[in-house]
mmCIF file of C-alpha atoms in Angstrom:
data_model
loop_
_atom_site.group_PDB
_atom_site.id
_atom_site.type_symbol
_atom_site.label_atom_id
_atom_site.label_comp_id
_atom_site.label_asym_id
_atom_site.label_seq_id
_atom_site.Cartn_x
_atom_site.Cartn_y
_atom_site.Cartn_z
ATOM 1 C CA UNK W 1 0.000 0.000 0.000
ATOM 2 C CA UNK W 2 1.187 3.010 -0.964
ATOM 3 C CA UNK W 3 -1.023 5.738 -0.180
ATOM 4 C CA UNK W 4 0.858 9.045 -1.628
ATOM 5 C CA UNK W 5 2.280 8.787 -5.187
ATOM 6 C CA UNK W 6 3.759 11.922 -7.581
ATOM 7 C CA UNK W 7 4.942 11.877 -11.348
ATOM 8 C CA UNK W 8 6.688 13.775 -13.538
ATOM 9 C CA UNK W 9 8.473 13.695 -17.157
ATOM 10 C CA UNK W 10 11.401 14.584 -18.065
ATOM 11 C CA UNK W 11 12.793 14.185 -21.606
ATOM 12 C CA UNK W 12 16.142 12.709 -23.018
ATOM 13 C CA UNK W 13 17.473 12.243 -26.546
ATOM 14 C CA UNK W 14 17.873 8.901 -27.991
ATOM 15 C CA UNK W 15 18.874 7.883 -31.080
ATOM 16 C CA UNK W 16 16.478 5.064 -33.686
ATOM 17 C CA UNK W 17 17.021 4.674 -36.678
ATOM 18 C CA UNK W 18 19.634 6.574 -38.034
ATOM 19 C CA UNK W 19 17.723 9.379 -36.535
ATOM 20 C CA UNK W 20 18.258 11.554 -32.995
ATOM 21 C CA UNK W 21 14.483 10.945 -31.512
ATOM 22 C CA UNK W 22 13.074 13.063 -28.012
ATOM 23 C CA UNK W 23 11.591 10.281 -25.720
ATOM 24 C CA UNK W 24 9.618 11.020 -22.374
ATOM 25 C CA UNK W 25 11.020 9.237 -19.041
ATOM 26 C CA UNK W 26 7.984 8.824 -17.203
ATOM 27 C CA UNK W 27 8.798 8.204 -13.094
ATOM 28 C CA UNK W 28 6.546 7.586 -10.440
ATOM 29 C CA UNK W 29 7.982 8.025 -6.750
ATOM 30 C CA UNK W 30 5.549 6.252 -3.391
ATOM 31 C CA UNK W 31 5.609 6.950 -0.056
ATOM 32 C CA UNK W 32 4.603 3.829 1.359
ATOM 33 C CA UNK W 33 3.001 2.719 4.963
ATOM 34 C CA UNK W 34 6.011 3.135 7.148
ATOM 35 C CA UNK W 35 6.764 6.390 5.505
ATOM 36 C CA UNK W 36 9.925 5.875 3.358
ATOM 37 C CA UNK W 37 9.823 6.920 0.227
ATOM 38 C CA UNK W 38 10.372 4.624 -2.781
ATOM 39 C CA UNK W 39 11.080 5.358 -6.425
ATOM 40 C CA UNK W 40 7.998 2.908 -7.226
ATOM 41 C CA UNK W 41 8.810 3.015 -11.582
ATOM 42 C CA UNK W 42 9.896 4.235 -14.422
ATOM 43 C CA UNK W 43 9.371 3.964 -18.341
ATOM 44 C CA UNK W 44 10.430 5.325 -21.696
ATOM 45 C CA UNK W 45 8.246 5.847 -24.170
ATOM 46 C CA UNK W 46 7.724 8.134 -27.264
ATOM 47 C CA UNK W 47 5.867 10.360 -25.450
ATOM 48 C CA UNK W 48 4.007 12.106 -22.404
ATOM 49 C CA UNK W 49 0.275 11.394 -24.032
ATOM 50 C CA UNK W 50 -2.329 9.730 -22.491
ATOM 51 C CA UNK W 51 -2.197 6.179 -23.991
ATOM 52 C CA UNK W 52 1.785 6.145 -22.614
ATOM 53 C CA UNK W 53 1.063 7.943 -19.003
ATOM 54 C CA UNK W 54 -1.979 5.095 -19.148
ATOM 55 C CA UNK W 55 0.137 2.615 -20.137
ATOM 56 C CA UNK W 56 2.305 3.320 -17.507
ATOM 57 C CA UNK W 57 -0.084 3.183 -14.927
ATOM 58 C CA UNK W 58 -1.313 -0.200 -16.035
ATOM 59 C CA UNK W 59 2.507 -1.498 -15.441
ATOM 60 C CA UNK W 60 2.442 -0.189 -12.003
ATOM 61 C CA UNK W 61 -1.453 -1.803 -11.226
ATOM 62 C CA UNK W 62 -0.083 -4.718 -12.522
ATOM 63 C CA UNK W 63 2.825 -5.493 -10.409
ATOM 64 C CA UNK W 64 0.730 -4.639 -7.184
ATOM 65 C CA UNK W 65 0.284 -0.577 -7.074
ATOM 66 C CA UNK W 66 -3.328 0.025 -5.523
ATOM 67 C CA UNK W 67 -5.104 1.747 -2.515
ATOM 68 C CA UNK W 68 -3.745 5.128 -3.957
ATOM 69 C CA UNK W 69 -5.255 8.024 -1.562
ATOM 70 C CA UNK W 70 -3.558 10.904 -3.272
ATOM 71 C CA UNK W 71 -1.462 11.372 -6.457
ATOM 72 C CA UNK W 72 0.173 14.377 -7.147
ATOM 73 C CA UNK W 73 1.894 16.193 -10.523
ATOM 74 C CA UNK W 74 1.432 18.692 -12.807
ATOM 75 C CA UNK W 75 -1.217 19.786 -14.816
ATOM 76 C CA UNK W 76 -0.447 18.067 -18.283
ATOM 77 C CA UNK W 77 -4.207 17.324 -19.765
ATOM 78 C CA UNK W 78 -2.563 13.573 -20.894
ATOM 79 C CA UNK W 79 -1.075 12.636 -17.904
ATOM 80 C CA UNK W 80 -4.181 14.429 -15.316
ATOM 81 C CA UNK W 81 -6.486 12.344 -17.826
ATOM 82 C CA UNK W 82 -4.482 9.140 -17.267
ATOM 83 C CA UNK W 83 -4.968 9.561 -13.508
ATOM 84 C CA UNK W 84 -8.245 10.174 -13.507
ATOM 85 C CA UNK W 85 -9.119 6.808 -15.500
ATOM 86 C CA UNK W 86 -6.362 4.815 -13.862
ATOM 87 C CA UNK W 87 -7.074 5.942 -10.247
ATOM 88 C CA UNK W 88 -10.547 6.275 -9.272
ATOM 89 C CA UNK W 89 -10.993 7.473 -6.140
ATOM 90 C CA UNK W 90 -7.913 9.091 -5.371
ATOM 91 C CA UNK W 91 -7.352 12.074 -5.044
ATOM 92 C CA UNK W 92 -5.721 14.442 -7.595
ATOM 93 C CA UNK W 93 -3.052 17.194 -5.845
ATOM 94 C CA UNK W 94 -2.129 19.762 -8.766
ATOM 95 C CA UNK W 95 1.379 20.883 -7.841
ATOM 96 C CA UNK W 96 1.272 24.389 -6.301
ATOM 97 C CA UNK W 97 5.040 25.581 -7.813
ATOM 98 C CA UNK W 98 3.468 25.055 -11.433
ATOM 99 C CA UNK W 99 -0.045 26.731 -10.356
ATOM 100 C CA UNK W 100 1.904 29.649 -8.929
ATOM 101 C CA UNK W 101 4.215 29.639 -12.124
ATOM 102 C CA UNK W 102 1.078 29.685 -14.210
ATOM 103 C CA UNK W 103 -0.760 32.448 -12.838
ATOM 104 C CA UNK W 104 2.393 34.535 -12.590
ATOM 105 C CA UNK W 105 3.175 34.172 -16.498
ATOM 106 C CA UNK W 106 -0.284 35.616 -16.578
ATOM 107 C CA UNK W 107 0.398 38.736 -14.435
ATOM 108 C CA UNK W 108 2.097 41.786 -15.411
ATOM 109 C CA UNK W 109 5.939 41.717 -14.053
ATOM 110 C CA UNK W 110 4.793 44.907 -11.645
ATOM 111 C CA UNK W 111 2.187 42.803 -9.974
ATOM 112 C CA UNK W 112 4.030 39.901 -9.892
ATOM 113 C CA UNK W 113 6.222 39.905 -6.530
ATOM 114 C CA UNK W 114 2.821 41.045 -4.339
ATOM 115 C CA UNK W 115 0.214 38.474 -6.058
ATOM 116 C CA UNK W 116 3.237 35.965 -4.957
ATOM 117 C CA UNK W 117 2.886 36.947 -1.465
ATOM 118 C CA UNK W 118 -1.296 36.161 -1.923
ATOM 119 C CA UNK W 119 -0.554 32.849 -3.462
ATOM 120 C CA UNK W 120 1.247 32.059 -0.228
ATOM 121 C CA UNK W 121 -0.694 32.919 2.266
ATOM 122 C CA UNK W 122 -3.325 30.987 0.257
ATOM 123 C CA UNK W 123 -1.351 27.815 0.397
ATOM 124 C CA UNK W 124 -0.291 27.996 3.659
ATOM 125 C CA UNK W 125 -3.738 28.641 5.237
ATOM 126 C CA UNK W 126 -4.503 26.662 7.950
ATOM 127 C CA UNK W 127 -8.182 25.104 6.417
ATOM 128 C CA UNK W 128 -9.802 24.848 3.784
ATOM 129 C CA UNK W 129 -12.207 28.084 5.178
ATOM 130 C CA UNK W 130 -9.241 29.821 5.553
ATOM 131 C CA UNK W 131 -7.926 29.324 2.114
ATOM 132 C CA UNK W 132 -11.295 30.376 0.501
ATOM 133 C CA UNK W 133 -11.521 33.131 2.340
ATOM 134 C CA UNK W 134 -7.991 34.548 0.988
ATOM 135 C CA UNK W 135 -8.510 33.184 -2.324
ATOM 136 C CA UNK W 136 -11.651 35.854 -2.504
ATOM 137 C CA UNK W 137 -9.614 38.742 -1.361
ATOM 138 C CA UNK W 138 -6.673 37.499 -4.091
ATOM 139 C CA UNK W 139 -9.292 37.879 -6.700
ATOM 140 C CA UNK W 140 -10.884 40.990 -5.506
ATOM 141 C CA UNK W 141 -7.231 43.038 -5.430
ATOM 142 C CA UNK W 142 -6.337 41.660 -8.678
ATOM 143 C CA UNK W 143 -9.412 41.052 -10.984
ATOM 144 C CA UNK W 144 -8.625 44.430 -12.812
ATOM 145 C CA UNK W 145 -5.026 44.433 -12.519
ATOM 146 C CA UNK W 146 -4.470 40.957 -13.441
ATOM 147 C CA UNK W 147 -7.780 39.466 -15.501
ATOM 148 C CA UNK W 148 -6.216 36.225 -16.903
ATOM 149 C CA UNK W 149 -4.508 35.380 -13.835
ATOM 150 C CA UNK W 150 -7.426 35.691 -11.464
ATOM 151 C CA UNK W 151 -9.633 32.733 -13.852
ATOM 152 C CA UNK W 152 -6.498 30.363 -13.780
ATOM 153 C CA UNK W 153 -6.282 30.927 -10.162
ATOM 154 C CA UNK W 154 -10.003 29.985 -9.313
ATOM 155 C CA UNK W 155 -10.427 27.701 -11.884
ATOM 156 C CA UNK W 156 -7.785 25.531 -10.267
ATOM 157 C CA UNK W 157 -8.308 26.296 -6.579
ATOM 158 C CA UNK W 158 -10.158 23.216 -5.668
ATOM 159 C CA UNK W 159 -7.588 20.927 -7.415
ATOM 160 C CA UNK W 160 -4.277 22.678 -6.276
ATOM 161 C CA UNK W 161 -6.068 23.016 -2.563
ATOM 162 C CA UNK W 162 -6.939 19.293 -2.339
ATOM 163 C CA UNK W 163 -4.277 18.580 -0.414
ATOM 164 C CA UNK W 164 -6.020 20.631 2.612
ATOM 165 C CA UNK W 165 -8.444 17.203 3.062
ATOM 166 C CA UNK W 166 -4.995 15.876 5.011
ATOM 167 C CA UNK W 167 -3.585 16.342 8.129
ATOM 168 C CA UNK W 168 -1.483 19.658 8.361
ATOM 169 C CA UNK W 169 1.546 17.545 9.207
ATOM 170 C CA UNK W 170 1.562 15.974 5.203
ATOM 171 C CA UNK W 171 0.698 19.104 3.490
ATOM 172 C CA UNK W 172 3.782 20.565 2.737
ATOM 173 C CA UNK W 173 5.644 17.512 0.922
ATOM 174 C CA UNK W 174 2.731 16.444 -1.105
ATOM 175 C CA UNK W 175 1.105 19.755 -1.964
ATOM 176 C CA UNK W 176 4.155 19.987 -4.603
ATOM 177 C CA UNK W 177 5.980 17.926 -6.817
ATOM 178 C CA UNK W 178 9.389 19.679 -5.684
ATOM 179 C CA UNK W 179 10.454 16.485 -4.347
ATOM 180 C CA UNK W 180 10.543 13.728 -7.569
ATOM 181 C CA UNK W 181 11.617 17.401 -9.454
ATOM 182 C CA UNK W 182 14.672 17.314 -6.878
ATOM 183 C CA UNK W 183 15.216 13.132 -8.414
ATOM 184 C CA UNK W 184 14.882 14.289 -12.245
ATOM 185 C CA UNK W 185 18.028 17.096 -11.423
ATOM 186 C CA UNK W 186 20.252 13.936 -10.441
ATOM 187 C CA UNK W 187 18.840 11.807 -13.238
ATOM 188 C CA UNK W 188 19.658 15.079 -15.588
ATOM 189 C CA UNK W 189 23.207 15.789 -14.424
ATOM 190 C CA UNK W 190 24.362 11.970 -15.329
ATOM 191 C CA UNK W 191 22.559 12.590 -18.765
ATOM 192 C CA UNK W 192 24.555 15.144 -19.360
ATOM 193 C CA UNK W 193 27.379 13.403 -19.944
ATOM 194 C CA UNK W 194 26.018 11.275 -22.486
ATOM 195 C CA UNK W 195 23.309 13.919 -24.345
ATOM 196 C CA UNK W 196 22.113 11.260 -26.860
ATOM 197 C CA UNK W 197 21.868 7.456 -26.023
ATOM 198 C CA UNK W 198 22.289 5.414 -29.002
ATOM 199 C CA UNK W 199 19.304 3.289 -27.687
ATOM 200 C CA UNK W 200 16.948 2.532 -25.616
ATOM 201 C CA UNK W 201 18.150 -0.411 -24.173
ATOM 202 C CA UNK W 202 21.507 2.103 -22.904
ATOM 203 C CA UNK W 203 18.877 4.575 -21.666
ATOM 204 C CA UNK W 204 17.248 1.806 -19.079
ATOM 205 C CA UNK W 205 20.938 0.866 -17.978
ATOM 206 C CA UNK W 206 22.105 3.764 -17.468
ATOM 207 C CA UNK W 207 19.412 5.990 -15.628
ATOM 208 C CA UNK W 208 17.589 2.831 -14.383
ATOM 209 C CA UNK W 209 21.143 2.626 -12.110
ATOM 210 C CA UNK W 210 20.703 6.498 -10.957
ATOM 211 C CA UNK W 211 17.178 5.486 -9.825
ATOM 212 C CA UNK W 212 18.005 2.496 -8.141
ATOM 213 C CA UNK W 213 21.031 4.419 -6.561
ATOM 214 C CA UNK W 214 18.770 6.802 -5.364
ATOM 215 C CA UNK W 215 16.308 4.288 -4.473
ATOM 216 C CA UNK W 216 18.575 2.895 -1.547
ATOM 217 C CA UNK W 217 19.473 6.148 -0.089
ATOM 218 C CA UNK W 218 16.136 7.012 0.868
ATOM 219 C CA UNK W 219 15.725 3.908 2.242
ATOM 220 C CA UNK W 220 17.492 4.679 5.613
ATOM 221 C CA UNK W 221 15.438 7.676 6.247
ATOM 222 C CA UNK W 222 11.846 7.548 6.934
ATOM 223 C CA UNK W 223 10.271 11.005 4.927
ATOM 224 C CA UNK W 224 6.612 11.214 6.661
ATOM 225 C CA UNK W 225 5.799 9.519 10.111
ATOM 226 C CA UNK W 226 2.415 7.811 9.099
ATOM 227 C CA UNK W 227 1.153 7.132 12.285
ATOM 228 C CA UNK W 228 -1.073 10.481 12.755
ATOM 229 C CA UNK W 229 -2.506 9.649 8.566
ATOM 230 C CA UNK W 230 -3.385 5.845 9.405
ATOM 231 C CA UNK W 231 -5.449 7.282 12.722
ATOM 232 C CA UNK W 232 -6.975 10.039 10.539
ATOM 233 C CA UNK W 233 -8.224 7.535 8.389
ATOM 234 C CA UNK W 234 -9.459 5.165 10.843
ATOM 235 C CA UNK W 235 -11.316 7.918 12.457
ATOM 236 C CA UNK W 236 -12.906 8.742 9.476
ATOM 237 C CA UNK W 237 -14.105 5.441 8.665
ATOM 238 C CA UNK W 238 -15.382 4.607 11.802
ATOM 239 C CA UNK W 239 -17.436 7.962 10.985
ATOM 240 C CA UNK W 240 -18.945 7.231 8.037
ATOM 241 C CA UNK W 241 -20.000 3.925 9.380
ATOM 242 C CA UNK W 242 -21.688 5.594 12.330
ATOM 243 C CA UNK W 243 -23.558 7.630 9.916
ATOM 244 C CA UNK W 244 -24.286 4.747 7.527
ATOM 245 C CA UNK W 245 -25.979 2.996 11.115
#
């Protein structure tokens, strides 16, 4: 059981057929029940649509991955689709760094550095009350000065806020996908040394090895006590069955 998963892409140059071809690496990273984290999988395919984000969710299924409660990435329409089909019931955590990246592209530079400072104090509200209650005062200080900005932002409020339906203690390392971000910068500086693989069969060898690598050093550290999550949970199911009685 592994109840927090995140993905990301990143994309390396491999050569087929006489030709130099751009290929998506497609990793999912777990946190499992004793809270280590785990780097759970990892594929190459052409890349990031649907049909291969789907069919790398079917691997994962297949070799045991269920029971997700929350999966987290960006907000790639292929990849949110895939996650949506391939993990009912879950829920979906839209990373907050590419939210607040989006909005800001949308926001004149002048505006930029104080509609940051909103965009915090929106993330790090304490509830879910609290968070809709700042999100209305972001959009009423910046519907004129920053139209665009202010229907990305409440468009995606729900999904970037979904994270708020956990304990406070797991907020902060799942409401992003900083940390599997933090993997793909070791898994690009060995590809820089080789820039284009001459197949794929190098491509597994090689950065399958960085993954594993990195694999067993989190392995000595626990990343999220889980005690305080598996009690949450129990108290809410012992909830809804009182209500179901």
């Amino acid at each position: 059981h592994y109840p927090f998963v995140i993905v990301d892409a990143m994309y390396i140059k491999v050569r087929e057929d006489n030709r130099v071809c751009s290929k998506g690496l497609l990793i999912a990273t777990a946190i499992g029940e004793t809270g280590h984290r785990e780097v759970i999988g990892f594929q190459l395919n052409d890349s990031e649509s649907e049909t291969s984000w789907g069919d790398f969710f079917s691997d994962l299924k297949n070799r045991g991955l269920t029971d997700v409660d929350l999966i987290a990435s960006d907000n790639h329409k292929g990849l949110v689709n895939a996650i949506k089909k391939h993990f009912q019931g879950a829920t979906w955590q839209r990373c907050q760094t590419h939210f607040s990246r989006n909005i800001l592209d949308k926001t004149p530079k002048k505006h930029q550095p104080e509609l940051k400072k909103y965009l915090r104090s929106i993330y790090q509200a304490m509830d879910i009350i609290e968070a809709r209650r700042l999100l209305t005062e972001t959009l009423e200080a910046f519907e004129v000065l920053a139209p665009k900005a202010m229907l990305t932002l409440e468009e995606g409020f729900e999904d970037v806020m979904a994270v708020m339906n956990l304990p406070e203690k797991y907020r902060k390392r799942l409401r992003t996908t900083n940390s599997i971000e933090r993997l793909n910068q070791e898994v690009r500086r060995r590809d820089r040394v080789i820039r284009i693989y001459p197949n794929e069969a190098s491509v597994i060898r090689l950065l399958g090895s960085v993954l594993i690598e990195q694999d067993e050093k989190w392995s000595s550290r626990k990343y999220l006590d889980m005690d305080e999550y598996y009690q949450f949970i129990n108290e809410q199911q012992s909830a809804e069955n009182q209500s179901a009685a």
